[in-house]
Amino acid sequence: MSASAAKQGLQADALRVEENRIFRDMVAHERILPHFQPIVDFFSGGVLGFEVLSRGVTPFESPAAMFSRARDLKLLWELEQACRNAAFRTIAGLREELRQARYFFNI
């Protein structure tokens, strides 16, 4: 292995360690941003409820990145719990009529 390749490998390892630290911190402090996707009745046009979607901090904005890292670190349960807690906190802060809506979680 060349010195250049070894240096790149060390840099990749350092990046992975830092990303793991960011991920663990995000989960521990429930720094998850919930989004609410309306579920619309095609016949009436009315909103039936909302699907709860979760996004993390950089570099874990995508659910695929979040859940892939959670699997790698064996933190799936903790991530799912953080996502639910963040959603419940956000819902609790909404106006009364929105708090009474139906919310769907993919578990």
Backbone as JSON Lines, residues from 0, in Angstrom:
{"i":0,"aa":"M","n":[0.85,-1.17,0.0],"ca":[0.0,0.0,0.0],"c":[0.9,1.24,0.0]}
{"i":1,"aa":"S","n":[0.56,2.17,-0.85],"ca":[1.37,3.39,-0.93],"c":[1.06,4.31,0.25]}
{"i":2,"aa":"A","n":[1.96,5.24,0.48],"ca":[1.77,6.21,1.58],"c":[0.51,7.04,1.34]}
{"i":3,"aa":"S","n":[0.25,7.36,0.08],"ca":[-0.94,8.15,-0.26],"c":[-2.21,7.37,0.05]}
{"i":4,"aa":"A","n":[-2.22,6.09,-0.29],"ca":[-3.4,5.25,-0.01],"c":[-3.59,5.07,1.49]}
{"i":5,"aa":"A","n":[-2.5,4.92,2.2],"ca":[-2.58,4.76,3.66],"c":[-3.14,6.03,4.29]}
{"i":6,"aa":"K","n":[-2.68,7.19,3.8],"ca":[-3.17,8.47,4.33],"c":[-4.67,8.62,4.05]}
{"i":7,"aa":"Q","n":[-5.1,8.25,2.85],"ca":[-6.52,8.33,2.51],"c":[-7.34,7.39,3.39]}
{"i":8,"aa":"G","n":[-6.8,6.22,3.67],"ca":[-7.48,5.27,4.55],"c":[-7.64,5.82,5.96]}
{"i":9,"aa":"L","n":[-6.59,6.46,6.47],"ca":[-6.66,7.07,7.8],"c":[-7.67,8.22,7.83]}
{"i":10,"aa":"Q","n":[-7.7,9.0,6.77],"ca":[-8.67,10.11,6.69],"c":[-10.09,9.57,6.66]}
{"i":11,"aa":"A","n":[-10.31,8.5,5.91],"ca":[-11.64,7.88,5.84],"c":[-12.04,7.33,7.21]}
{"i":12,"aa":"D","n":[-11.09,6.72,7.9],"ca":[-11.36,6.2,9.25],"c":[-11.72,7.34,10.21]}
{"i":13,"aa":"A","n":[-10.98,8.43,10.14],"ca":[-11.24,9.58,11.01],"c":[-12.61,10.18,10.73]}
{"i":14,"aa":"L","n":[-12.97,10.24,9.44],"ca":[-14.29,10.75,9.07],"c":[-15.39,9.85,9.62]}
{"i":15,"aa":"R","n":[-15.21,8.56,9.5],"ca":[-16.19,7.6,10.01],"c":[-16.35,7.73,11.53]}
{"i":16,"aa":"V","n":[-15.26,7.88,12.24],"ca":[-15.3,8.05,13.69],"c":[-16.07,9.32,14.04]}
{"i":17,"aa":"E","n":[-15.81,10.41,13.34],"ca":[-16.5,11.68,13.6],"c":[-18.0,11.55,13.27]}
{"i":18,"aa":"E","n":[-18.33,10.91,12.16],"ca":[-19.73,10.71,11.82],"c":[-20.44,9.85,12.86]}
{"i":19,"aa":"N","n":[-19.76,8.83,13.37],"ca":[-20.36,8.0,14.42],"c":[-20.62,8.82,15.68]}
{"i":20,"aa":"R","n":[-19.69,9.73,16.02],"ca":[-19.88,10.61,17.17],"c":[-21.1,11.51,16.96]}
{"i":21,"aa":"I","n":[-21.21,12.09,15.76],"ca":[-22.35,12.95,15.43],"c":[-23.65,12.16,15.53]}
{"i":22,"aa":"F","n":[-23.64,10.94,15.0],"ca":[-24.83,10.11,15.02],"c":[-25.26,9.77,16.45]}
{"i":23,"aa":"R","n":[-24.3,9.32,17.26],"ca":[-24.63,8.97,18.64],"c":[-25.18,10.18,19.42]}
{"i":24,"aa":"D","n":[-24.6,11.35,19.17],"ca":[-25.06,12.57,19.82],"c":[-26.48,12.92,19.35]}
{"i":25,"aa":"M","n":[-26.73,12.8,18.06],"ca":[-28.06,13.08,17.5],"c":[-29.11,12.19,18.15]}
{"i":26,"aa":"V","n":[-28.82,10.91,18.29],"ca":[-29.76,9.97,18.89],"c":[-29.93,10.25,20.38]}
{"i":27,"aa":"A","n":[-28.82,10.42,21.08],"ca":[-28.87,10.63,22.53],"c":[-29.66,11.89,22.9]}
{"i":28,"aa":"H","n":[-29.54,12.93,22.08],"ca":[-30.22,14.2,22.37],"c":[-31.49,14.39,21.54]}
{"i":29,"aa":"E","n":[-31.89,13.32,20.85],"ca":[-33.12,13.31,20.05],"c":[-33.19,14.51,19.12]}
{"i":30,"aa":"R","n":[-32.07,14.78,18.44],"ca":[-32.02,15.89,17.5],"c":[-32.5,15.41,16.13]}
{"i":31,"aa":"I","n":[-33.77,15.05,16.11],"ca":[-34.45,14.54,14.91],"c":[-35.5,15.57,14.53]}
{"i":32,"aa":"L","n":[-35.6,15.85,13.24],"ca":[-36.59,16.81,12.77],"c":[-37.74,16.06,12.11]}
{"i":33,"aa":"P","n":[-38.93,16.06,12.75],"ca":[-40.08,15.4,12.14],"c":[-40.69,16.26,11.03]}
{"i":34,"aa":"H","n":[-41.16,15.59,9.99],"ca":[-41.92,16.23,8.92],"c":[-43.24,15.49,8.84]}
{"i":35,"aa":"F","n":[-44.29,16.2,8.46],"ca":[-45.62,15.61,8.42],"c":[-46.17,15.69,7.0]}
{"i":36,"aa":"Q","n":[-46.26,14.54,6.35],"ca":[-46.74,14.43,4.98],"c":[-48.24,14.18,5.0]}
{"i":37,"aa":"P","n":[-49.04,15.09,4.43],"ca":[-50.49,14.87,4.44],"c":[-50.87,13.61,3.66]}
{"i":38,"aa":"I","n":[-51.81,12.88,4.2],"ca":[-52.39,11.73,3.51],"c":[-53.77,12.2,3.04]}
{"i":39,"aa":"V","n":[-53.95,12.28,1.73],"ca":[-55.13,12.89,1.15],"c":[-56.09,11.84,0.6]}
{"i":40,"aa":"D","n":[-57.37,12.02,0.87],"ca":[-58.43,11.19,0.28],"c":[-58.63,11.68,-1.15]}
{"i":41,"aa":"F","n":[-58.37,10.79,-2.13],"ca":[-58.46,11.19,-3.53],"c":[-59.88,11.54,-3.96]}
{"i":42,"aa":"F","n":[-60.88,11.0,-3.29],"ca":[-62.26,11.29,-3.67],"c":[-62.73,12.63,-3.14]}
{"i":43,"aa":"S","n":[-62.47,12.91,-1.88],"ca":[-62.97,14.15,-1.29],"c":[-61.94,15.28,-1.33]}
{"i":44,"aa":"G","n":[-60.66,14.93,-1.44],"ca":[-59.61,15.94,-1.39],"c":[-59.25,16.33,0.04]}
{"i":45,"aa":"G","n":[-59.94,15.74,1.02],"ca":[-59.66,16.06,2.42],"c":[-58.43,15.33,2.93]}
{"i":46,"aa":"V","n":[-57.86,15.88,3.98],"ca":[-56.69,15.27,4.61],"c":[-57.17,14.25,5.64]}
{"i":47,"aa":"L","n":[-56.74,13.0,5.46],"ca":[-57.12,11.92,6.38],"c":[-56.23,11.89,7.62]}
{"i":48,"aa":"G","n":[-55.03,12.38,7.48],"ca":[-54.06,12.37,8.57],"c":[-52.7,12.72,8.01]}
{"i":49,"aa":"F","n":[-51.68,12.4,8.76],"ca":[-50.32,12.75,8.36],"c":[-49.39,11.57,8.61]}
{"i":50,"aa":"E","n":[-48.52,11.3,7.63],"ca":[-47.46,10.32,7.83],"c":[-46.3,11.07,8.47]}
{"i":51,"aa":"V","n":[-45.74,10.51,9.52],"ca":[-44.63,11.14,10.22],"c":[-43.32,10.65,9.58]}
{"i":52,"aa":"L","n":[-42.52,11.6,9.11],"ca":[-41.23,11.32,8.51],"c":[-40.15,11.94,9.38]}
{"i":53,"aa":"S","n":[-38.99,11.32,9.43],"ca":[-37.91,11.82,10.29],"c":[-36.67,12.12,9.47]}
{"i":54,"aa":"R","n":[-36.03,13.22,9.82],"ca":[-34.77,13.61,9.2],"c":[-33.78,13.94,10.32]}
{"i":55,"aa":"G","n":[-32.53,13.62,10.08],"ca":[-31.51,13.88,11.08],"c":[-30.65,15.07,10.71]}
{"i":56,"aa":"V","n":[-29.61,15.26,11.49],"ca":[-28.65,16.34,11.25],"c":[-27.65,15.89,10.18]}
{"i":57,"aa":"T","n":[-26.93,16.84,9.61],"ca":[-25.9,16.54,8.61],"c":[-24.85,15.61,9.23]}
{"i":58,"aa":"P","n":[-24.49,14.55,8.61],"ca":[-24.78,14.03,7.28],"c":[-25.89,12.97,7.26]}
{"i":59,"aa":"F","n":[-26.82,13.05,8.18],"ca":[-27.87,12.02,8.31],"c":[-29.25,12.57,7.99]}
{"i":60,"aa":"E","n":[-29.34,13.47,7.01],"ca":[-30.64,14.04,6.66],"c":[-31.56,12.99,6.02]}
{"i":61,"aa":"S","n":[-31.0,12.07,5.31],"ca":[-31.85,11.06,4.65],"c":[-32.13,9.9,5.6]}
{"i":62,"aa":"P","n":[-33.36,9.38,5.54],"ca":[-33.69,8.22,6.38],"c":[-32.78,7.03,6.08]}
{"i":63,"aa":"A","n":[-32.4,6.85,4.82],"ca":[-31.53,5.73,4.47],"c":[-30.19,5.84,5.21]}
{"i":64,"aa":"A","n":[-29.63,7.04,5.24],"ca":[-28.35,7.24,5.94],"c":[-28.51,7.02,7.44]}
{"i":65,"aa":"M","n":[-29.6,7.55,8.01],"ca":[-29.83,7.4,9.45],"c":[-29.98,5.94,9.84]}
{"i":66,"aa":"F","n":[-30.85,5.22,9.15],"ca":[-31.14,3.85,9.57],"c":[-30.02,2.89,9.2]}
{"i":67,"aa":"S","n":[-29.28,3.19,8.16],"ca":[-28.11,2.37,7.82],"c":[-27.06,2.48,8.92]}
{"i":68,"aa":"R","n":[-26.81,3.71,9.38],"ca":[-25.81,3.89,10.44],"c":[-26.31,3.27,11.74]}
{"i":69,"aa":"A","n":[-27.6,3.4,12.01],"ca":[-28.15,2.8,13.23],"c":[-27.96,1.28,13.2]}
{"i":70,"aa":"R","n":[-28.17,0.66,12.04],"ca":[-27.94,-0.79,11.92],"c":[-26.47,-1.11,12.18]}
{"i":71,"aa":"D","n":[-25.58,-0.33,11.55],"ca":[-24.14,-0.57,11.71],"c":[-23.72,-0.48,13.17]}
{"i":72,"aa":"L","n":[-24.3,0.47,13.89],"ca":[-23.91,0.71,15.29],"c":[-24.8,-0.03,16.29]}
{"i":73,"aa":"K","n":[-25.74,-0.83,15.75],"ca":[-26.68,-1.58,16.6],"c":[-27.47,-0.64,17.51]}
{"i":74,"aa":"L","n":[-27.95,0.45,16.91],"ca":[-28.74,1.45,17.65],"c":[-30.11,1.69,17.01]}
{"i":75,"aa":"L","n":[-30.64,0.66,16.34],"ca":[-31.94,0.83,15.67],"c":[-33.04,1.2,16.66]}
{"i":76,"aa":"W","n":[-33.13,0.46,17.75],"ca":[-34.19,0.73,18.73],"c":[-34.07,2.16,19.25]}
{"i":77,"aa":"E","n":[-32.86,2.57,19.57],"ca":[-32.64,3.9,20.12],"c":[-33.0,4.99,19.11]}
{"i":78,"aa":"L","n":[-32.66,4.77,17.82],"ca":[-33.02,5.74,16.79],"c":[-34.53,5.81,16.61]}
{"i":79,"aa":"E","n":[-35.19,4.65,16.56],"ca":[-36.65,4.64,16.41],"c":[-37.31,5.36,17.58]}
{"i":80,"aa":"Q","n":[-36.82,5.13,18.77],"ca":[-37.38,5.79,19.95],"c":[-37.15,7.3,19.88]}
{"i":81,"aa":"A","n":[-35.97,7.73,19.46],"ca":[-35.67,9.16,19.31],"c":[-36.59,9.8,18.27]}
{"i":82,"aa":"C","n":[-36.84,9.09,17.17],"ca":[-37.74,9.61,16.13],"c":[-39.16,9.77,16.67]}
{"i":83,"aa":"R","n":[-39.64,8.77,17.38],"ca":[-40.99,8.86,17.96],"c":[-41.08,9.99,18.97]}
{"i":84,"aa":"N","n":[-40.12,10.08,19.88],"ca":[-40.14,11.12,20.9],"c":[-40.12,12.51,20.29]}
{"i":85,"aa":"A","n":[-39.28,12.71,19.27],"ca":[-39.21,14.02,18.61],"c":[-40.55,14.35,17.95]}
{"i":86,"aa":"A","n":[-41.18,13.35,17.33],"ca":[-42.48,13.58,16.7],"c":[-43.54,13.91,17.75]}
{"i":87,"aa":"F","n":[-43.57,13.17,18.84],"ca":[-44.57,13.43,19.89],"c":[-44.39,14.83,20.47]}
{"i":88,"aa":"R","n":[-43.14,15.24,20.7],"ca":[-42.9,16.59,21.22],"c":[-43.4,17.65,20.25]}
{"i":89,"aa":"T","n":[-43.14,17.45,18.97],"ca":[-43.58,18.41,17.96],"c":[-45.1,18.45,17.86]}
{"i":90,"aa":"I","n":[-45.73,17.3,17.85],"ca":[-47.2,17.24,17.79],"c":[-47.81,17.93,19.0]}
{"i":91,"aa":"A","n":[-47.23,17.72,20.17],"ca":[-47.75,18.34,21.4],"c":[-47.73,19.86,21.33]}
{"i":92,"aa":"G","n":[-46.82,20.43,20.53],"ca":[-46.71,21.88,20.41],"c":[-47.57,22.48,19.3]}
{"i":93,"aa":"L","n":[-48.33,21.65,18.59],"ca":[-49.17,22.15,17.5],"c":[-50.49,22.72,18.01]}
{"i":94,"aa":"R","n":[-51.16,23.45,17.13],"ca":[-52.51,23.94,17.47],"c":[-53.42,22.75,17.76]}
{"i":95,"aa":"E","n":[-54.44,23.0,18.57],"ca":[-55.35,21.95,19.04],"c":[-55.9,21.09,17.89]}
{"i":96,"aa":"E","n":[-56.38,21.71,16.81],"ca":[-56.98,20.91,15.72],"c":[-55.95,20.02,15.06]}
{"i":97,"aa":"L","n":[-54.7,20.44,15.02],"ca":[-53.66,19.58,14.45],"c":[-53.23,18.5,15.44]}
{"i":98,"aa":"R","n":[-53.27,18.79,16.73],"ca":[-52.96,17.75,17.72],"c":[-53.98,16.62,17.67]}
{"i":99,"aa":"Q","n":[-55.21,16.93,17.26],"ca":[-56.28,15.94,17.22],"c":[-56.27,15.12,15.92]}
{"i":100,"aa":"A","n":[-55.4,15.46,14.98],"ca":[-55.35,14.75,13.7],"c":[-54.8,13.33,13.91]}
{"i":101,"aa":"R","n":[-54.94,12.52,12.88],"ca":[-54.36,11.16,12.91],"c":[-52.93,11.24,12.4]}
{"i":102,"aa":"Y","n":[-52.05,10.55,13.08],"ca":[-50.64,10.5,12.69],"c":[-50.25,9.05,12.5]}
{"i":103,"aa":"F","n":[-49.56,8.79,11.4],"ca":[-49.16,7.43,11.06],"c":[-47.65,7.32,11.12]}
{"i":104,"aa":"F","n":[-47.19,6.34,11.89],"ca":[-45.76,6.09,12.07],"c":[-45.42,4.77,11.4]}
{"i":105,"aa":"N","n":[-44.37,4.75,10.61],"ca":[-43.86,3.49,10.04],"c":[-42.87,2.92,11.05]}
{"i":106,"aa":"I","n":[-43.24,1.8,11.62],"ca":[-42.39,1.2,12.64],"c":[-41.89,-0.14,12.15]}
